[in-house]
C-alpha positions in Angstrom: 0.0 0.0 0.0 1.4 3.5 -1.3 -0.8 5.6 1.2 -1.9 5.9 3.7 -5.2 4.3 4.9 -7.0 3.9 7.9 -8.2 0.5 8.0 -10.0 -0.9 10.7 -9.9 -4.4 12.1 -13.1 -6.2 12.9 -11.5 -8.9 15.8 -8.6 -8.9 18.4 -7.8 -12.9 17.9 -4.8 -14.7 16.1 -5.8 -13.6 12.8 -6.5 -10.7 13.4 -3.3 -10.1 15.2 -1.7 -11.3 12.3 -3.3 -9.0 9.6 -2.8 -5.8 12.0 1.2 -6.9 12.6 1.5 -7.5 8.5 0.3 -4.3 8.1 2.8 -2.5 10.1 5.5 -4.6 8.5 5.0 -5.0 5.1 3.0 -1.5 4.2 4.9 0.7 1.7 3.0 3.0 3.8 1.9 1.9 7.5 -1.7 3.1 8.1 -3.5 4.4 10.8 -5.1 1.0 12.4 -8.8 0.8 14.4 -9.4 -2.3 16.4 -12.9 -2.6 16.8 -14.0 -5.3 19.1 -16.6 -6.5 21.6 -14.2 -6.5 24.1 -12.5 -3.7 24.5 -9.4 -5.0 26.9 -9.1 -7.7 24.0 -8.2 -4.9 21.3 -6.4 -2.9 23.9 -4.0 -6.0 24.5 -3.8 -6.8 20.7 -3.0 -2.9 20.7 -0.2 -3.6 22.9 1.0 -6.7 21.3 1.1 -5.0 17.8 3.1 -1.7 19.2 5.7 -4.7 20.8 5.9 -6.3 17.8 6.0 -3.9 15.1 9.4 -2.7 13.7 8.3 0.0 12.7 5.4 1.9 14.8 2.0 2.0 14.3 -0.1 4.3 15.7 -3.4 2.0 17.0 -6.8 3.3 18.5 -9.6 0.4 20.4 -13.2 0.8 20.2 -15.6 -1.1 21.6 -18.5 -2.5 19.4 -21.9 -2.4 21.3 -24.6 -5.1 20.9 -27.1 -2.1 20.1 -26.9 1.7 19.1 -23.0 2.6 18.1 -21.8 5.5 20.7 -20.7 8.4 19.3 -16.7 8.0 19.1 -16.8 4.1 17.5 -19.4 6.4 14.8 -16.4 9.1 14.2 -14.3 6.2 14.0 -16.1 4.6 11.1 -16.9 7.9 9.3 -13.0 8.3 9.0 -12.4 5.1 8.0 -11.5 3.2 4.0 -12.0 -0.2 4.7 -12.9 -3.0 7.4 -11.5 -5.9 7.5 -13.8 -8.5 9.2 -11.5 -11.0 11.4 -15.2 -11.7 13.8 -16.8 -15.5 13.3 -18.5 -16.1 10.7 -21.6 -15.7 12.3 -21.0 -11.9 12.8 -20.4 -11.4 9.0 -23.8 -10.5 7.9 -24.0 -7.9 10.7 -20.4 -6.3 10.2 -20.7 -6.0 6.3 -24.3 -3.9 6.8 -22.0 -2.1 9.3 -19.8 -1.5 6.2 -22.1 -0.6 4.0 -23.9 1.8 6.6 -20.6 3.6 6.6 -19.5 3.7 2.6 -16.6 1.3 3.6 -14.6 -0.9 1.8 -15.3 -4.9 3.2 -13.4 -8.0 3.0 -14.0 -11.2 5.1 -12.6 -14.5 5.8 -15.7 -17.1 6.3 -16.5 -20.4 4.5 -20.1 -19.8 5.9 -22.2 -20.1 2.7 -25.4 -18.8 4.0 -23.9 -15.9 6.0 -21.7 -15.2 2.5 -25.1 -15.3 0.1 -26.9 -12.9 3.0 -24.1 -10.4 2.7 -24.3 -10.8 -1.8 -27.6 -9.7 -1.1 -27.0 -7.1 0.7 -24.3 -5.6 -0.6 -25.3 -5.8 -4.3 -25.6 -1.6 -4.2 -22.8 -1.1 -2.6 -21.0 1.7 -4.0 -17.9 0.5 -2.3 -15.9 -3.3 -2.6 -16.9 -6.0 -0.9 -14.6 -8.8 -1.6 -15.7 -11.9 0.5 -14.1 -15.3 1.1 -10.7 -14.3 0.8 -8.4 -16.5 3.4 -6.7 -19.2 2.8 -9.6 -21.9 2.2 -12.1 -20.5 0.6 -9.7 -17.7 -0.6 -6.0 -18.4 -1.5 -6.7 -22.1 -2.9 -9.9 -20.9 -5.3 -7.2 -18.3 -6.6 -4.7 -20.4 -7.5 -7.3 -23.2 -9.0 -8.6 -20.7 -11.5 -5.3 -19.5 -12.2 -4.0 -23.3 -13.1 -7.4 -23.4 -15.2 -6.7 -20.4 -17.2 -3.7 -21.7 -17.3 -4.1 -25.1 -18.7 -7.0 -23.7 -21.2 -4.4 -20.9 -22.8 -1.4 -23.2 -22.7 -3.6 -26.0 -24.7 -5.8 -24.2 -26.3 -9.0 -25.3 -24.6 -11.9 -23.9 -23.2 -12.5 -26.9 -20.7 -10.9 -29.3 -18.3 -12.2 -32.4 -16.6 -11.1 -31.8 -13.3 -10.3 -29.4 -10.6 -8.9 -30.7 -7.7 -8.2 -28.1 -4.6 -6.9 -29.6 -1.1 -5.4 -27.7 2.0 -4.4 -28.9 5.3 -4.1 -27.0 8.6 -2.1 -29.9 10.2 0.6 -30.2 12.9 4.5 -31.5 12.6 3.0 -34.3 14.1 0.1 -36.9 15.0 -0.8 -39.5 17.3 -3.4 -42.2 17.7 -6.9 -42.4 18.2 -7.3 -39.1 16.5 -4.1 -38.4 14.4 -4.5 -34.8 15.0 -4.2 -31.2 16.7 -6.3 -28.1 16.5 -4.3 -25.3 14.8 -7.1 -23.2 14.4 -10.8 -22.8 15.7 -12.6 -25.8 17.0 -15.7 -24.8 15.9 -14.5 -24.4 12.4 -13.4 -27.6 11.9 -16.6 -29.2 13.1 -18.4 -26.9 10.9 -16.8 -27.9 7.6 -16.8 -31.8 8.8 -20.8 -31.3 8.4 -21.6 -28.8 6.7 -22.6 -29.4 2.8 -20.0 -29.4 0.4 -20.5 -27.6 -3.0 -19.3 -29.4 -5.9 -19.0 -29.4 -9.8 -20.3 -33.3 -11.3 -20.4 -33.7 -14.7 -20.4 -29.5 -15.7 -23.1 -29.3 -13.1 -23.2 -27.6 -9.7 -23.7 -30.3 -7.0 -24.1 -30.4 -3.5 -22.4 -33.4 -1.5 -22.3 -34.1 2.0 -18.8 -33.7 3.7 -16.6 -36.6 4.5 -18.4 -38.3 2.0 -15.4 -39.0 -0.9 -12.7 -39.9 1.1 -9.4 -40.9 -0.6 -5.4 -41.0 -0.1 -2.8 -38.2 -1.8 1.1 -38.6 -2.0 2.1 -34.7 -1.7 5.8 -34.1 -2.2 6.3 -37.8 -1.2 4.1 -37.7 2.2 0.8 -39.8 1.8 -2.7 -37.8 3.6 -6.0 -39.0 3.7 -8.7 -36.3 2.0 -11.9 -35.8 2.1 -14.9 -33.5 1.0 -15.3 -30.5 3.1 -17.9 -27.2 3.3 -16.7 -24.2 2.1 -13.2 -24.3 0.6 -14.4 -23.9 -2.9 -15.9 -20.3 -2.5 -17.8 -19.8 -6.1 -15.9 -21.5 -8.2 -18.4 -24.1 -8.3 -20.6 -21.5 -9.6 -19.2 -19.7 -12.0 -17.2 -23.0 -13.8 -19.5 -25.1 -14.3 -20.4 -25.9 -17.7 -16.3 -25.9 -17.8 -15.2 -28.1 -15.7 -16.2 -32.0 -15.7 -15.5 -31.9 -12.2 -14.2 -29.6 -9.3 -14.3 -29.8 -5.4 -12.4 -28.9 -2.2 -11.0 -31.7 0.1 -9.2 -31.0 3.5 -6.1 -33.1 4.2 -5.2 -34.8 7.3 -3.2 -37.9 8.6 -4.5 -40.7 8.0 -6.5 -42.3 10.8 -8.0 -39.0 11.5 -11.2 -39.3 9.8 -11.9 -42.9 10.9 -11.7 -41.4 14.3 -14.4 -38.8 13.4 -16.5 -41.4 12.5 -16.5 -43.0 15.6 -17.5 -39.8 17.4 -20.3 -39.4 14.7 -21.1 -43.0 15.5 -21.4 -42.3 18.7 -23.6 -38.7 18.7 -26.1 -40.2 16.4 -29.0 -38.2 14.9 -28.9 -34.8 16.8 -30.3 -31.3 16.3 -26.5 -29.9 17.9 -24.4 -32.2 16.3 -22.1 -29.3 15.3 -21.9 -28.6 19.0 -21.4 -32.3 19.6 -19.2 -32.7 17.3 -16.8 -29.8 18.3 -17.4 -31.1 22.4 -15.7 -34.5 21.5 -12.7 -33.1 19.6 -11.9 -30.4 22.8 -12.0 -33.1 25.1 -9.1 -35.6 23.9 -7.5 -32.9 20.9 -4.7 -30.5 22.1 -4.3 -27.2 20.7 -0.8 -26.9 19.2 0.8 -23.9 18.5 3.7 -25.6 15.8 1.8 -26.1 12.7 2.3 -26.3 9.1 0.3 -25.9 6.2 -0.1 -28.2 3.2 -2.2 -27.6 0.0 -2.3 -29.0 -3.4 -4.2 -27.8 -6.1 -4.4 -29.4 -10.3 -6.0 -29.2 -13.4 -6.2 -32.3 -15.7 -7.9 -32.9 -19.2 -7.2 -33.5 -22.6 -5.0 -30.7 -25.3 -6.8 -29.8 -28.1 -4.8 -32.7 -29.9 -6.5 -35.3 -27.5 -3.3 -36.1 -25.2 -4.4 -36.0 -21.4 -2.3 -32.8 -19.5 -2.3 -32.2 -15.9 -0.8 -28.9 -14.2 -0.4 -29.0 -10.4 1.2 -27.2 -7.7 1.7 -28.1 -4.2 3.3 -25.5 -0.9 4.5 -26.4 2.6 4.1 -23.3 4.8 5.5 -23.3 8.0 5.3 -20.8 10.8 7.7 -17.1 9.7 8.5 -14.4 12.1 7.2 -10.8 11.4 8.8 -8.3 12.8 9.4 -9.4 16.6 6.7 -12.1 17.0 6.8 -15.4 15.5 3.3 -15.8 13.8 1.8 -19.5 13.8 1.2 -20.8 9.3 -1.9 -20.3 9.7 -2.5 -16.8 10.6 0.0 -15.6 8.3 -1.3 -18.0 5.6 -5.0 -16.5 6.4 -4.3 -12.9 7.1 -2.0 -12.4 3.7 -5.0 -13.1 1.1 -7.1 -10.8 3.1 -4.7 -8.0 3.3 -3.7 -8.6 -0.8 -8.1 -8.2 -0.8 -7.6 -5.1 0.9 -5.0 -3.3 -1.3 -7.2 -4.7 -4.3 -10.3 -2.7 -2.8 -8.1 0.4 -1.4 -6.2 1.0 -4.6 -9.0 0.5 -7.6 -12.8 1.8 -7.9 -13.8 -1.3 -7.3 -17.7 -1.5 -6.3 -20.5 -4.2 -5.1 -19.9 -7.9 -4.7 -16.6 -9.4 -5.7 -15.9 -13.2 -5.3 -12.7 -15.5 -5.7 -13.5 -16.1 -9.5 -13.6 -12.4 -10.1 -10.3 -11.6 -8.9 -7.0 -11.5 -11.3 -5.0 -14.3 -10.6 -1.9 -13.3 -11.5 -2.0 -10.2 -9.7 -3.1 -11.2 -7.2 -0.9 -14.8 -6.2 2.1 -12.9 -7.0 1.2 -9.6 -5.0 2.9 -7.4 -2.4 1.1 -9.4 0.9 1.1 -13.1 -0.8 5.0 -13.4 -2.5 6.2 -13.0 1.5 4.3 -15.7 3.3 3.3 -17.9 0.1 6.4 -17.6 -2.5 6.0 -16.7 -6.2 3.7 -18.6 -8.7 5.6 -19.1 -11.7 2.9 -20.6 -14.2 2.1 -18.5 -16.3 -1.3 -17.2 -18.6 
């Protein structure tokens, strides 16, 4: 970013630590940075963690977000404001894009929700500012870099269709152990979400939906076998806007093997249950640690035929492990999360960009090479 900006931060957790710290780091110009939280001794410690951290100084102000009518300093606050950058669950979305709106600001957000991400469409189809949703790493970075191959493959051999898109991340630890073969490296409740949530899908050029951990396979990656399976979420719009291109397409989520045969079991064992999310996510927290040494793995190909009839596949494949920024070590997946939604931001910031804007809309190019992703995800070097 090449001016200055005041950008506020919708959160005070890991990622939004992360996208505050990046900020101060990796800014051509460091903005002026709002923390806007329910809490307000949350964003006053993230305050002080960025201050610590930061190399280079960054001036930070915390407001506290009301459940009702918005007092008269967190309203001056928003009035001033370019863009917010929604860090909150995914359950606040809806209510912190209408916040956006209310106030002419830029938005960009992180959830897989799919209802909370068609609520906010809705609403911000009049928008005469950007809203750029899904844009972490899973939905976000991964749906990027699939259309990107795509593109790719249909330029490079001369084609205007593919028969499969196959995009796969893991949030995973250095290591695993039985029963469950894993450790929490991000938030419980997400994980139990996309385990039962619906996946969207592309089957035979048509937009499907699939229940998760209903296709479950194994992947060598860069010699290492995983187990995969179908996931909610992870493929953002993509299933949407290539069908009729694509033969097939969907989003997995890796882990160890062993892992999902122990989800099973807990399933097994819940049963038929109007809170099995809840469930779900109770069982994990009681045996899973939370471990702070994590690593991300994804994977993500296109494969089909040239336009001479011989079968092509392009595929690339990334190990991310945790990087230090400025004076804090930052865990893979906050920096792997909060870069796509800062390279979002500087998209927004710096064109005249305006309504809904989804990961199939976005330059590829651009975009997987740009100022916040080269850092924490290395160059792509396919290119269109």
């Amino acid at each position: 970013m090449n001016s200055q900006y005041t950008i506020i931060i919708a959160g005070a957790g890991g990622i939004a630590r992360a996208a505050g710290l990046m900020l101060a780091e990796l800014s051509g110009v460091v903005p002026n940075l709002f923390i806007l939280n329910r809490s307000l001794e949350n964003a006053q410690k993230m305050a002080h963690w960025l201050q610590k951290g930061s190399s280079r100084g960054i001036q930070v102000e915390c407001f506290e977000l009301p459940e009702d009518e918005i007092p008269v300093r967190v309203r001056e606050a928003l009035e001033s404001a370019d863009i917010l950058l929604d860090c909150l669950p995914g359950s606040q979305a809806p209510g912190m894009a209408q916040l956006a709106k209310d106030f002419n600001l830029h938005y960009a957000n992180l959830t897989e929700y799919v209802s909370e991400t068609e609520t906010i469409k809705n609403l911000a189809a009049d928008t005469g500012t950007g809203f750029l949703l899904q844009t972490g790493l899973a939905p976000g970075y991964i749906d990027v870099l699939g259309n990107h191959l795509f593109q790719t493959f249909c330029k490079r051999f001369n084609v205007e269709k593919a028969d499969s898109i196959a995009l796969k991340v893991g949030a995973l630890t250095r290591h695993a152990v039985a029963p469950y073969y894993y450790g929490f490296t991000w938030s419980p409740v997400g994980v139990a979400t996309e385990y039962l949530k619906d996946a969207v899908v592309i089957r035979d050029y048509k937009e499907r939906t699939l229940p998760s951990l209903s296709e479950r396979n194994r992947i060598i990656i860069d010699g290492k076998t995983y187990e995969e399976d179908l996931t909610s979420g992870g493929a953002a719009d993509l299933p949407q806007s290539l069908s009729h291109k694509v033969r097939k397409l969907d989003y997995k989520t890796l882990r160890f093997p062993g892992h999902y045969a122990w989800v099973d079991e807990q399933l097994t064992l819940i049963g038929h249950s109007l809170h099995i999310v809840d469930e779900l996510q109770q069982k994990m927290e009681d045996v899973i640690p939370h471990i702070e040494e994590d690593q991300i793995i994804l994977y993500a190909s296109v494969e089909g035929k040239d336009d001479k009839g011989a079968r092509r596949k392009l595929e690339v494949s990334k190990k991310i492990l945790p990087q230090k920024i400025g004076n804090h070590r930052l865990r893979t997946i906050q920096t792997t999360t909060a870069a796509p939604l800062l390279q979002s931001a500087m998209l927004l910031l710096e064109s005249s960009a305006k309504g809904v804007i989804l990961q199939s809309e976005i330059e590829t190019a651009d975009f997987l090479n740009g100022h916040f992703i080269k850092p924490i995800y290395g160059e792509i070097v396919l290119e269109l």
